[in-house]
Amino acid sequence: MAATFFGEVVKAPCRAGTEEEEEDEEERRETSEDREARRQLARKREVRLFRRQTKTSLEVALLEKYPCSKFIIAIGNNAVAFLSSFVMNSGVWEEVGCAKLWNEWCRTTDTTHLSPAEAFCVFYHLKSNPSVFGSCPRKNMQVTILTCRHVTDYKTSESTSSLHSPFLKALKTQNFKEPPCCSLLEQPNIAHDLPAAVLSYCQVWGIPAVLYLCYTDVMKLDLVTVEAFKPILSSRSWKGLVKNIPQSTEILKRLMTTNEIQSNIYT
Amino acid sequence: MTDNVPAVSVGNVGQLAVDLIISTLNMCKIGYFYTDCLVPMVGNNPYATAEENSAELSTNAEVYSLPSKKLVALQLRSIFIKYKSKPFCEKLLSWVKSSNCAKVVVLSSSHSYHRNDLQLRSTPFRYLLTPSLQKNVESKIKSLNWEEMEKSPCIPEISDSEFCVRVPGGGITKTLYDEGCSKEIPLAVLLKFVSEGDNIPDALGLVEHLNEWLQIIKPRCDDPTASALPWKIPSSWRLLFGSGLPPALF
């Protein structure tokens, strides 16, 4: 319990997450019909892979159809902009599928017709270099994850206002032997959500993987933040993937301009 | 073999206590509890003592062991996903059963504001034992003069409600205890009544209390005036209350 500024007593949130007592009460009050309804809804959860060009579903797992040795995943607008401008501008990248998911928290109730037009996760492979999404077995696969977090999430003994953001930090799995392109993320800092889920999977199953976290104070698409990922371009495993950096900067600037027009609140 | 498990509970005291045990005894990581029941989280080695061992990745549920003391500890580092706490308890207890542990000790905490008048006047520590553990350890526990967790009305709003064991703020503690009873698992719960805040002293209290029973660390000497046992605070406990303050604030 806690008293607010106005003197009313409110229930303070518990650091243990949800109040288990309340969840237990909720579950006790739940009838078996409610539980069955919830289970049925959960069964409808799905992650589906499509080919946007043909509007058909992919019948097998993506990595079975396109086994690869390098798997790069960018999460968030700045990470995606970096990958699009600096890596996918060179060579010919072919879209091999896109993922669409549905769970009970999505706004649409339509689970049978997931529109490919609403896809927000797209997979590409490099046609000229089969080792990137190529023919090597999964055991030799190396995973790179790129994402951003707000600088206020970064814990340091100095004040976060004195940090020079954006800056890059890395977390790697045990089997990732290459030296990372920046310093490692020091305790007590942690990563969570999707990047953590991917890295945990790789750690548990022995896949070499590295997560590059860019701490920034600008969460919308931003040139300076995207450029903070540049040290990764010099990593050994990305040799050959990156060709024309001046062209990349041009592509990035064009991406920014398009986005700025779209974000005008008066249009 | 004894298995120590924290419940994600008020003040995270159980988890802090398990951190102290792993850190002090320098326990070795022997595996992961890979589950979709907990929110994903990763970080570098929370028990790092030097540059060399600071780069090992840690996940949200890991198992540590100290064979010399026949001790295994499971550390949980994130909260449960909604509706997944019960499936997690079932998976955990089925793993415990298959690993032939002699006993499981759940370290936990409960909201101190839920105490009744008698509890307010007594020690803040409580224990619970499942029937299959009771016969083995009851006499030892009684010799320590420990207090068993009292039963309280199942539905407080109803005046003639039945009495049962309740652990407000205890997370999965009650579920683990109930499942432990029904599945005949030798399980003990050790908890402290706490409020949220700086819970480091509560965690230290809880491990010292546990130590009275399990004798994980022997006291340095028999001098009763000696300061508390040498529990090693993990390096990851830095900055528990956030980053440094901007000087401009003052």
Coordinates of C-alpha atoms in Angstrom, one line a residue, chain A:
Chain A
M1 CA 0.0 0.0 0.0
A2 CA 1.2 3.5 -0.6
A3 CA -0.1 7.0 -0.2
T4 CA 0.0 9.3 -3.2
F5 CA 0.7 13.0 -3.2
F6 CA -3.1 13.7 -2.7
G7 CA -3.3 11.4 0.4
E8 CA -5.4 8.7 -1.1
V9 CA -4.1 5.1 -0.3
V10 CA -3.4 3.1 -3.4
K11 CA -2.2 -0.4 -4.0
A12 CA 1.5 -0.1 -5.1
P13 CA 2.5 -2.4 -7.9
C14 CA 4.5 -5.4 -6.7
R15 CA 8.0 -6.0 -8.1
A16 CA 7.2 -9.7 -8.3
G17 CA 5.1 -8.9 -11.3
T18 CA 1.4 -9.7 -11.3
E19 CA -0.2 -10.1 -7.9
E20 CA -0.4 -13.9 -7.9
E21 CA -3.2 -13.7 -5.4
E22 CA -5.3 -11.8 -7.8
E23 CA -4.4 -14.1 -10.7
D24 CA -5.3 -17.1 -8.5
E25 CA -8.6 -15.4 -7.6
E26 CA -9.3 -14.7 -11.2
E27 CA -8.5 -18.4 -12.0
R28 CA -10.7 -19.6 -9.2
R29 CA -13.6 -17.5 -10.4
E30 CA -13.0 -18.8 -14.0
T31 CA -15.4 -21.5 -14.8
S32 CA -14.2 -24.5 -16.8
E33 CA -16.0 -23.0 -19.9
D34 CA -13.9 -19.8 -19.5
R35 CA -10.7 -21.9 -19.3
E36 CA -11.7 -23.9 -22.4
A37 CA -12.6 -20.7 -24.3
R38 CA -9.1 -19.3 -23.3
R39 CA -7.4 -22.5 -24.4
Q40 CA -9.3 -22.4 -27.8
L41 CA -8.2 -18.8 -28.3
A42 CA -4.6 -19.7 -27.5
R43 CA -4.7 -22.5 -30.0
K44 CA -5.6 -20.0 -32.7
R45 CA -2.3 -18.2 -32.1
E46 CA -0.1 -18.6 -35.1
V47 CA 3.0 -17.5 -36.9
R48 CA 2.6 -17.9 -40.6
L49 CA 5.1 -17.6 -43.4
F50 CA 4.0 -16.3 -46.8
R51 CA 5.5 -15.5 -50.1
R52 CA 4.2 -12.0 -50.8
Q53 CA 4.7 -12.3 -54.6
T54 CA 2.6 -15.4 -55.0
K55 CA 0.4 -14.9 -51.8
T56 CA 1.1 -18.5 -50.9
S57 CA 2.1 -19.9 -47.5
L58 CA 5.5 -21.5 -47.0
E59 CA 4.9 -25.1 -46.2
V60 CA 8.2 -25.9 -44.6
A61 CA 10.3 -24.0 -42.0
L62 CA 12.3 -21.2 -43.6
L63 CA 15.7 -22.4 -42.6
E64 CA 14.9 -25.9 -44.0
K65 CA 14.1 -24.4 -47.4
Y66 CA 17.0 -21.9 -47.2
P67 CA 19.6 -23.2 -44.8
C68 CA 22.1 -20.5 -44.1
S69 CA 25.4 -19.8 -42.4
K70 CA 24.7 -16.2 -41.5
F71 CA 21.4 -15.1 -40.1
I72 CA 21.0 -11.4 -39.5
I73 CA 18.0 -10.0 -37.7
A74 CA 17.2 -6.3 -37.2
I75 CA 14.6 -5.3 -34.7
G76 CA 13.2 -1.8 -34.7
N77 CA 13.2 1.1 -37.2
N78 CA 16.8 2.3 -36.8
A79 CA 18.3 -1.3 -36.9
V80 CA 16.2 -2.0 -40.0
A81 CA 17.3 1.2 -41.7
F82 CA 20.9 0.3 -41.0
L83 CA 20.5 -3.1 -42.5
S84 CA 18.6 -1.8 -45.6
S85 CA 21.1 1.0 -46.3
F86 CA 24.4 -0.5 -45.5
V87 CA 24.0 -4.3 -46.1
M88 CA 21.1 -4.8 -48.5
N89 CA 22.1 -2.1 -50.9
S90 CA 24.9 -4.3 -52.3
G91 CA 24.3 -7.5 -54.2
V92 CA 21.0 -8.8 -55.1
W93 CA 18.7 -9.6 -52.2
E94 CA 15.6 -11.6 -52.9
E95 CA 12.6 -11.7 -50.6
V96 CA 12.0 -15.3 -49.6
G97 CA 9.2 -14.9 -47.2
C98 CA 7.5 -12.8 -44.7
A99 CA 6.0 -13.7 -41.3
K100 CA 2.7 -12.6 -39.9
L101 CA 1.5 -13.5 -36.5
W102 CA -1.8 -13.5 -34.7
N103 CA -2.6 -13.8 -31.0
E104 CA -5.6 -12.8 -28.9
W105 CA -4.1 -9.3 -28.3
C106 CA -4.2 -8.4 -32.0
R107 CA -7.0 -6.1 -33.1
T108 CA -8.3 -8.2 -36.0
T109 CA -10.2 -11.4 -35.2
D110 CA -9.5 -12.8 -38.7
T111 CA -7.1 -15.6 -38.3
T112 CA -7.7 -17.4 -41.6
H113 CA -6.9 -14.5 -43.9
L114 CA -3.7 -13.0 -42.6
S115 CA -3.0 -10.4 -45.2
P116 CA 0.6 -10.4 -46.6
A117 CA 0.2 -6.6 -47.1
E118 CA 0.3 -6.2 -43.3
A119 CA 3.5 -8.2 -42.9
F120 CA 6.0 -6.7 -40.6
C121 CA 8.8 -9.3 -40.7
V122 CA 10.4 -10.0 -44.0
F123 CA 13.1 -12.5 -44.8
Y124 CA 15.6 -11.9 -47.6
H125 CA 18.5 -13.9 -48.9
L126 CA 21.5 -12.9 -50.9
K127 CA 21.3 -14.5 -54.4
S128 CA 25.0 -14.0 -55.2
N129 CA 26.3 -15.5 -52.0
P130 CA 24.7 -18.8 -51.0
S131 CA 26.6 -18.8 -47.7
V132 CA 24.3 -16.1 -46.5
F133 CA 21.0 -18.0 -46.4
G134 CA 22.9 -20.6 -48.4
S135 CA 23.4 -24.3 -48.3
C136 CA 25.4 -24.8 -45.1
P137 CA 23.8 -26.9 -42.4
R138 CA 22.4 -25.0 -39.4
K139 CA 25.1 -26.1 -37.1
N140 CA 27.6 -23.7 -38.7
M141 CA 25.1 -20.9 -38.6
Q142 CA 26.1 -17.6 -37.0
V143 CA 23.4 -15.2 -35.8
T144 CA 23.6 -11.4 -35.5
I145 CA 20.9 -9.4 -33.9
L146 CA 20.6 -5.6 -34.1
T147 CA 18.3 -3.5 -32.0
C148 CA 18.0 -0.2 -30.2
R149 CA 17.1 0.8 -26.6
H150 CA 16.6 4.1 -25.0
V151 CA 19.7 5.4 -23.2
T152 CA 17.7 5.8 -20.0
D153 CA 17.6 2.0 -19.8
Y154 CA 21.3 1.9 -19.5
K155 CA 22.5 1.8 -15.9
T156 CA 25.8 3.5 -15.0
S157 CA 27.2 5.1 -11.9
E158 CA 27.3 8.4 -13.8
S159 CA 24.1 10.1 -14.6
T160 CA 22.6 9.0 -18.0
S161 CA 22.5 12.7 -19.0
S162 CA 26.3 12.7 -19.1
L163 CA 26.5 9.8 -21.5
H164 CA 27.5 10.4 -25.1
S165 CA 24.7 8.6 -27.0
P166 CA 24.2 6.9 -29.3
F167 CA 26.7 4.1 -28.3
L168 CA 26.9 0.4 -29.1
K169 CA 27.1 -2.5 -26.7
A170 CA 27.3 -6.2 -27.3
L171 CA 26.2 -9.5 -25.8
K172 CA 27.4 -12.8 -27.2
T173 CA 26.8 -16.5 -26.7
Q174 CA 29.5 -18.9 -25.4
N175 CA 30.2 -20.2 -28.9
F176 CA 30.7 -16.9 -30.6
K177 CA 34.4 -16.7 -30.8
E178 CA 35.0 -13.6 -32.9
P179 CA 35.8 -10.4 -30.9
P180 CA 32.7 -8.2 -30.9
C181 CA 32.9 -4.7 -32.6
C182 CA 32.3 -2.8 -29.4
S183 CA 32.6 -3.3 -25.7
L184 CA 30.4 -5.9 -24.0
L185 CA 27.3 -4.8 -22.1
E186 CA 28.3 -4.6 -18.4
Q187 CA 26.3 -5.9 -15.5
P188 CA 23.8 -4.9 -14.1
N189 CA 22.5 -4.1 -17.6
I190 CA 20.4 -6.7 -19.4
A191 CA 18.5 -7.2 -22.6
H192 CA 14.9 -8.5 -22.8
D193 CA 12.0 -9.2 -25.2
L194 CA 12.7 -10.6 -28.7
P195 CA 16.5 -9.9 -28.9
A196 CA 16.8 -11.7 -25.5
A197 CA 14.6 -14.6 -26.7
V198 CA 16.8 -15.1 -29.8
L199 CA 20.0 -14.9 -27.9
S200 CA 18.8 -17.3 -25.1
Y201 CA 17.8 -19.8 -27.8
C202 CA 21.3 -19.5 -29.4
Q203 CA 23.0 -19.8 -26.0
V204 CA 21.0 -22.9 -24.9
W205 CA 21.5 -24.7 -28.3
G206 CA 25.1 -23.7 -28.8
I207 CA 24.7 -21.4 -31.8
P208 CA 27.3 -18.6 -32.1
A209 CA 25.3 -15.4 -31.8
V210 CA 25.9 -11.8 -31.0
L211 CA 23.5 -9.0 -30.1
Y212 CA 24.4 -5.4 -30.9
L213 CA 22.4 -3.0 -28.8
C214 CA 22.5 0.7 -29.7
Y215 CA 21.6 2.9 -26.8
T216 CA 20.1 6.2 -28.1
D217 CA 18.0 9.1 -26.9
V218 CA 16.1 9.2 -30.2
M219 CA 13.7 6.3 -30.7
K220 CA 12.3 7.4 -34.0
L221 CA 14.2 7.0 -37.3
D222 CA 17.4 9.0 -36.9
L223 CA 20.6 9.3 -39.0
V224 CA 23.0 9.5 -36.1
T225 CA 21.5 6.5 -34.4
V226 CA 21.6 4.4 -37.6
E227 CA 25.3 5.4 -38.2
A228 CA 26.1 4.2 -34.6
F229 CA 25.8 0.6 -36.0
K230 CA 28.7 1.3 -38.5
P231 CA 31.5 -0.5 -36.4
I232 CA 29.7 -3.8 -37.2
L233 CA 30.5 -3.3 -40.9
S234 CA 34.2 -4.1 -40.1
S235 CA 33.5 -7.4 -38.4
R236 CA 35.2 -10.5 -40.0
S237 CA 31.9 -12.4 -40.6
W238 CA 30.4 -9.4 -42.5
K239 CA 33.4 -9.2 -44.9
G240 CA 32.1 -9.2 -48.4
L241 CA 28.6 -8.3 -47.4
V242 CA 29.2 -4.6 -47.4
K243 CA 30.5 -2.9 -50.6
N244 CA 29.6 0.7 -51.2
I245 CA 29.4 2.8 -48.0
P246 CA 29.0 6.3 -49.7
Q247 CA 26.1 4.9 -51.6
S248 CA 24.7 3.6 -48.4
T249 CA 24.8 7.0 -46.8
E250 CA 22.8 8.4 -49.7
I251 CA 20.2 5.6 -49.5
L252 CA 19.9 6.3 -45.7
K253 CA 19.4 10.1 -46.3
R254 CA 16.7 9.3 -48.7
L255 CA 15.0 7.0 -46.3
M256 CA 15.1 9.7 -43.6
T257 CA 13.6 12.3 -45.9
T258 CA 10.7 10.0 -46.9
N259 CA 10.0 9.3 -43.3
E260 CA 10.1 12.9 -42.3
I261 CA 7.4 13.9 -44.8
Q262 CA 5.2 11.0 -43.5
S263 CA 5.6 12.0 -39.9
N264 CA 4.2 15.5 -40.4
I265 CA 1.3 15.8 -38.1
Y266 CA -0.6 18.1 -40.4
T267 CA -0.8 15.6 -43.3

